[in-house]
PDB file of C-alpha atoms in Angstrom:
ATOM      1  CA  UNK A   1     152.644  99.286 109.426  1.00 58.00           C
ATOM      2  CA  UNK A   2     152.442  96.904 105.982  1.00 59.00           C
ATOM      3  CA  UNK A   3     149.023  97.620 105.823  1.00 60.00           C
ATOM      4  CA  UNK A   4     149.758 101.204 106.188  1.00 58.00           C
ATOM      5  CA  UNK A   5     152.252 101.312 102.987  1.00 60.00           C
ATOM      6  CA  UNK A   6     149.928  99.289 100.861  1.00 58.00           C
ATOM      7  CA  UNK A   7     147.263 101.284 101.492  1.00 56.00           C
ATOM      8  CA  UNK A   8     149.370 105.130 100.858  1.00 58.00           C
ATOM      9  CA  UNK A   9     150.767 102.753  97.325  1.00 56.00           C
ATOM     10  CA  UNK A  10     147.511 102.221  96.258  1.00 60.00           C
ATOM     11  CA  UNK A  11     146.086 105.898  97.173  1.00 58.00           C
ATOM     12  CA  UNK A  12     149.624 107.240  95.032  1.00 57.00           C
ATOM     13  CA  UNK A  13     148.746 105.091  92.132  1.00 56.00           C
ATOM     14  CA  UNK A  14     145.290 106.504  92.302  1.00 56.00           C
ATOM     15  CA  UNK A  15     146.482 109.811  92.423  1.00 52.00           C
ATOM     16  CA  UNK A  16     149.261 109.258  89.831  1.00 51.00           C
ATOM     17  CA  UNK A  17     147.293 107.211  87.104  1.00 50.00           C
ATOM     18  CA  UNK A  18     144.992 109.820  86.057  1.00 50.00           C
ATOM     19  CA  UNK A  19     148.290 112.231  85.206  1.00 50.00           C
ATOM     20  CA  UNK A  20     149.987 109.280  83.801  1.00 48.00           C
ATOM     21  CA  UNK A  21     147.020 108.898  81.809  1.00 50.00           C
ATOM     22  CA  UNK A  22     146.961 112.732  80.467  1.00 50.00           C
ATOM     23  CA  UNK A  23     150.323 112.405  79.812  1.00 54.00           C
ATOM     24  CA  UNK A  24     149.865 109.611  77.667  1.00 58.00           C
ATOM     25  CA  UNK A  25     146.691 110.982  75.701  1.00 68.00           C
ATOM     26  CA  UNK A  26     148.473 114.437  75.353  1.00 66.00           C
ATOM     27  CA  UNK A  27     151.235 112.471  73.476  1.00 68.00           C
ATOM     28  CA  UNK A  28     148.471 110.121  71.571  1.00 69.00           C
ATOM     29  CA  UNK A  29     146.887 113.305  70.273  1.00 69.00           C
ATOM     30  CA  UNK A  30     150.043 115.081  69.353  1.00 69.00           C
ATOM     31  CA  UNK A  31     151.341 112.058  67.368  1.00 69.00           C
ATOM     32  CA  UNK A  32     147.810 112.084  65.473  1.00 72.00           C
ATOM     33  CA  UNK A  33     148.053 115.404  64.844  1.00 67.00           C
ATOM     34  CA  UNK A  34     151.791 114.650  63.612  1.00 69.00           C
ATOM     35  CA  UNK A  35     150.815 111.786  61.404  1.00 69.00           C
ATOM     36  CA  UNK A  36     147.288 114.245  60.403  1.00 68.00           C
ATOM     37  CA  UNK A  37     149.476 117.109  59.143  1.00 71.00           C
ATOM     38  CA  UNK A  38     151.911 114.903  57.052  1.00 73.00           C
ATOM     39  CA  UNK A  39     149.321 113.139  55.330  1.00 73.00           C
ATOM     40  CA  UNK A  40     147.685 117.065  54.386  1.00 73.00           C
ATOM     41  CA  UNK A  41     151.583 118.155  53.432  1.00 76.00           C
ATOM     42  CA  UNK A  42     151.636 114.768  50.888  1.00 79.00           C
ATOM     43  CA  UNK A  43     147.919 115.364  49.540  1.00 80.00           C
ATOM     44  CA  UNK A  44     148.924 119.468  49.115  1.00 80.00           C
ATOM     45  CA  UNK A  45     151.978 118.306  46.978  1.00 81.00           C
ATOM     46  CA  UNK A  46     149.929 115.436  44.853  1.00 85.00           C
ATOM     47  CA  UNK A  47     147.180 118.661  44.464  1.00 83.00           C
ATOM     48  CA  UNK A  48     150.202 121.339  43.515  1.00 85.00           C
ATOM     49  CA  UNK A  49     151.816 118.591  41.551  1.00 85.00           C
ATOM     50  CA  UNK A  50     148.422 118.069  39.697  1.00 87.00           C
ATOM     51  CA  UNK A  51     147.842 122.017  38.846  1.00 89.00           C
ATOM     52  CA  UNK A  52     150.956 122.320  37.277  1.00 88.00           C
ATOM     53  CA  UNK A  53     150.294 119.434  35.295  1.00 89.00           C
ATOM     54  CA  UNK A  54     147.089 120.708  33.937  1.00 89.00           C
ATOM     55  CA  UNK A  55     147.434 124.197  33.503  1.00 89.00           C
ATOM     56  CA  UNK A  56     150.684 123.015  30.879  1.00 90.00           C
ATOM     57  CA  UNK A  57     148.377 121.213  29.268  1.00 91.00           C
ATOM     58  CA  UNK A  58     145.879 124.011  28.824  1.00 91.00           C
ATOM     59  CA  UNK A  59     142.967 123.084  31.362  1.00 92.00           C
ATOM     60  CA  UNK A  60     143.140 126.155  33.046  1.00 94.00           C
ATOM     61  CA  UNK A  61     139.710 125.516  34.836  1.00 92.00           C
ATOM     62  CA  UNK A  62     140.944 122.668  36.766  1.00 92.00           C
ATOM     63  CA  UNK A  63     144.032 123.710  37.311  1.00 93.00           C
ATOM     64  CA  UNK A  64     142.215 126.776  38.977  1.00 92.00           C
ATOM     65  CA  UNK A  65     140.518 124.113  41.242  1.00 91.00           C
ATOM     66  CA  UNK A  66     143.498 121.958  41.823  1.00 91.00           C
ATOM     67  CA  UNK A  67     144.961 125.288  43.147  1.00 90.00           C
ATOM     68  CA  UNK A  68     142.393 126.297  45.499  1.00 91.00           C
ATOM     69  CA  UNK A  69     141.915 122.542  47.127  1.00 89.00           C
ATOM     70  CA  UNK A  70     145.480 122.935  48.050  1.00 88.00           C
ATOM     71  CA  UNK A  71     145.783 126.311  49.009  1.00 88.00           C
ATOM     72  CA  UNK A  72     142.719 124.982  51.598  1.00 87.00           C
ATOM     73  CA  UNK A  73     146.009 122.755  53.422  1.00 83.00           C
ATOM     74  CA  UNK A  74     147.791 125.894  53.256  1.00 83.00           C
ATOM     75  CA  UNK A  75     146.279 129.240  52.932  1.00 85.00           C
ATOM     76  CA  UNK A  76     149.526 130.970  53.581  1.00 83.00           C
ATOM     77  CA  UNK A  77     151.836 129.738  51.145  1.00 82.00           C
ATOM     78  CA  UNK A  78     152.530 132.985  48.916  1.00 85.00           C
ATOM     79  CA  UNK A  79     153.907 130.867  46.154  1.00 87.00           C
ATOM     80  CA  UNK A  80     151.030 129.067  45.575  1.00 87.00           C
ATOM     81  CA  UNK A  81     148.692 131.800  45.523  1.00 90.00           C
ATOM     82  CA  UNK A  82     150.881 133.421  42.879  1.00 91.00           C
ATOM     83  CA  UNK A  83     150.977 130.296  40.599  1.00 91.00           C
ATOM     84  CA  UNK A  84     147.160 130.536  40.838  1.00 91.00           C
ATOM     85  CA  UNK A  85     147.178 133.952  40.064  1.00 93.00           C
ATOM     86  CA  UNK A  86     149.835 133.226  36.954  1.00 93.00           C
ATOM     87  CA  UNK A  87     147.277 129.817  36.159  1.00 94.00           C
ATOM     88  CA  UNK A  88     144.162 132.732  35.882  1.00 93.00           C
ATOM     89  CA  UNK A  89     146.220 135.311  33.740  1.00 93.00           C
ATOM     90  CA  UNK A  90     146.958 132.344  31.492  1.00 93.00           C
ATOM     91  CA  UNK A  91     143.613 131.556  31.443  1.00 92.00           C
ATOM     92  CA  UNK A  92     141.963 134.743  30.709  1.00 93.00           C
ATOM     93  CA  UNK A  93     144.420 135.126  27.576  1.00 93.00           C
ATOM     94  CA  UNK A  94     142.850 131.420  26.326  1.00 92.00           C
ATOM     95  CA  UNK A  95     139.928 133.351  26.288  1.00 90.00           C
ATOM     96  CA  UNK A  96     138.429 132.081  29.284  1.00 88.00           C
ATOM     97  CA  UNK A  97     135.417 133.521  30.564  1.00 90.00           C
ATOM     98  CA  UNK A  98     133.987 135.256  34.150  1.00 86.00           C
ATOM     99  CA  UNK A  99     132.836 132.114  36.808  1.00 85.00           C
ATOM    100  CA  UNK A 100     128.975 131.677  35.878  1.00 83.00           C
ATOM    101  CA  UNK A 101     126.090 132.523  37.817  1.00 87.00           C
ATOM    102  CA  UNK A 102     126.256 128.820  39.407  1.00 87.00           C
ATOM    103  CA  UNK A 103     130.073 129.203  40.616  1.00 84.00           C
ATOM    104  CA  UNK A 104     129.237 132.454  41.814  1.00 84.00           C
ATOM    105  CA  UNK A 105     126.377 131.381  43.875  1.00 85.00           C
ATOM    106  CA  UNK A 106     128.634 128.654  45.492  1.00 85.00           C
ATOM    107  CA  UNK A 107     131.604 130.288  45.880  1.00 83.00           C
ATOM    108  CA  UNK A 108     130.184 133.445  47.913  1.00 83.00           C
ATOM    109  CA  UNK A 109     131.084 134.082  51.177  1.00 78.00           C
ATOM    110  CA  UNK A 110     132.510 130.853  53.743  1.00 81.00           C
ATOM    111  CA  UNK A 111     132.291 130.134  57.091  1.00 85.00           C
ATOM    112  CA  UNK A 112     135.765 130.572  58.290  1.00 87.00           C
ATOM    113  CA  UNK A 113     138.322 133.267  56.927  1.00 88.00           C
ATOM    114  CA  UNK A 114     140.087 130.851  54.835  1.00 89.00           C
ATOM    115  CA  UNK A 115     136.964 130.006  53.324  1.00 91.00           C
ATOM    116  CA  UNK A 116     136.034 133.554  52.648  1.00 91.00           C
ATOM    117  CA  UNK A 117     139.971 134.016  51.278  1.00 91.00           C
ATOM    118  CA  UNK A 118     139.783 130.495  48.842  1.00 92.00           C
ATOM    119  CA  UNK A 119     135.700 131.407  47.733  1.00 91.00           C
ATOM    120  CA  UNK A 120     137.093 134.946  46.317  1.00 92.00           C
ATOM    121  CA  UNK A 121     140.362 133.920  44.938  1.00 93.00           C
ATOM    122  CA  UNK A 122     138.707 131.348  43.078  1.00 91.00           C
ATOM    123  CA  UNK A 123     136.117 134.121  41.777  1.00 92.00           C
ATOM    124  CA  UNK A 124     138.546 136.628  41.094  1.00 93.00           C
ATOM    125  CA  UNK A 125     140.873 133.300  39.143  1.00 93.00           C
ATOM    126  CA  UNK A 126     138.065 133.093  36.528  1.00 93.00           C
ATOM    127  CA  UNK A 127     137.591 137.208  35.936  1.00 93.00           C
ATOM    128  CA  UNK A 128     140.967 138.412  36.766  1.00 92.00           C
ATOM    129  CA  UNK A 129     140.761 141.792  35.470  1.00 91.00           C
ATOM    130  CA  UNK A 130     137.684 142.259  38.029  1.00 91.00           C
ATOM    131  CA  UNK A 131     138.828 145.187  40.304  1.00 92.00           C
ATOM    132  CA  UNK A 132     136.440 144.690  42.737  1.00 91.00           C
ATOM    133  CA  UNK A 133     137.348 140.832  43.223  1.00 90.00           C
ATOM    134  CA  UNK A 134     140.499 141.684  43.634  1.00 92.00           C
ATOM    135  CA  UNK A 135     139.681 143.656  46.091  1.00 93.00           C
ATOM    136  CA  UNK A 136     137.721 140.946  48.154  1.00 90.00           C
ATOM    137  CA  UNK A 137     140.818 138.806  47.801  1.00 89.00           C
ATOM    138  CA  UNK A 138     142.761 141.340  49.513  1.00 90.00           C
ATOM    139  CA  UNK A 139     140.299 142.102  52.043  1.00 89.00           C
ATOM    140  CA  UNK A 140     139.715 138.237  52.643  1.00 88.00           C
ATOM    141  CA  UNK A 141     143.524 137.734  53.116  1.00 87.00           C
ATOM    142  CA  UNK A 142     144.187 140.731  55.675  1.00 87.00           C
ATOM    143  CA  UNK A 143     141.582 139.393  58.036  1.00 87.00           C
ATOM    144  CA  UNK A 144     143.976 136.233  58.112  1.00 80.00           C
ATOM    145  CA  UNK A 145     146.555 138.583  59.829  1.00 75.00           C
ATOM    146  CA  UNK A 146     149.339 137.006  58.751  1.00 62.00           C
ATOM    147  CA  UNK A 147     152.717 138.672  60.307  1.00 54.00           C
ATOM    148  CA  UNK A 148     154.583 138.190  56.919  1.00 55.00           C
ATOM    149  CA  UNK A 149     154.272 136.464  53.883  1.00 54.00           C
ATOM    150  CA  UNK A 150     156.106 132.904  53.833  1.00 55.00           C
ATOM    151  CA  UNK A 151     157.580 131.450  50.408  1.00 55.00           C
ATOM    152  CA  UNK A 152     157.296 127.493  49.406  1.00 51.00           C
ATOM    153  CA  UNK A 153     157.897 126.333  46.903  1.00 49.00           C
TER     154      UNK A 153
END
């Protein structure tokens, strides 16, 4: 009968281990995640922090840049994309001019629809009175299909 119990405590711990297991890797890989997304949230601010910075200072180009690395953390953060768009008018007043053939070559298209989104809203930042970037920029961000616009600031 001993032998019996040993051998149905081993078979449950068998049996029971592997879920343990999941368990414990489920919570591992949420905790990454966790510790993943707060280091993005800390680099986004340094970026945003950065782009402000710059574009007082009057380098509009890198401020441009600044703005589009962060908006990669967070594509939906309406704010941001309207300081960007504020950081281009200002820009475009300084006299800056249209992205050149290079930029344009590397900023077309994207793999992913945030790609697509950041590629032409970085185009359209350097010619911001170009209807037809605009355009992509709007077409760009309603394949995102976002259910409503969220403020940060």
């Amino acid at each position: 009968k001993a032998m019996k119990i040993a051998v149905l405590a081993s078979l449950m711990g068998a049996v029971l281990a592997p879920t343990a297991q999941a368990q414990s890797s489920a919570a591992d890989a949420a905790a990454r995640e966790a510790i993943r997304r707060q280091g993005e949230i800390q680099q986004l601010g340094k970026l945003l922090e950065q782009a402000k910075t710059v574009a007082d200072t009057g380098n509009y180009d890198y401020a441009v840049e600044c703005y589009i690395n962060g908006l990669k953390f967070d594509p939906e953060s309406l704010r941001h994309h309207e300081l960007l768009r504020e950081v281009s008018l200002r820009r475009k007043v300084a006299g800056g001019k249209p992205a050149g053939l290079k930029d344009q070559f590397k900023h077309s298209g994207g793999k992913s629809v945030v790609e697509k989104l950041l590629n032409a809203e970085f185009l359209w930042a350097k010619n911001p009175t170009d209807p037809s970037l605009a355009l992509a920029v709007m077409d760009s961000a309603a394949k995102l299909e976002l259910r409503r616009p969220r403020r940060r600031c």
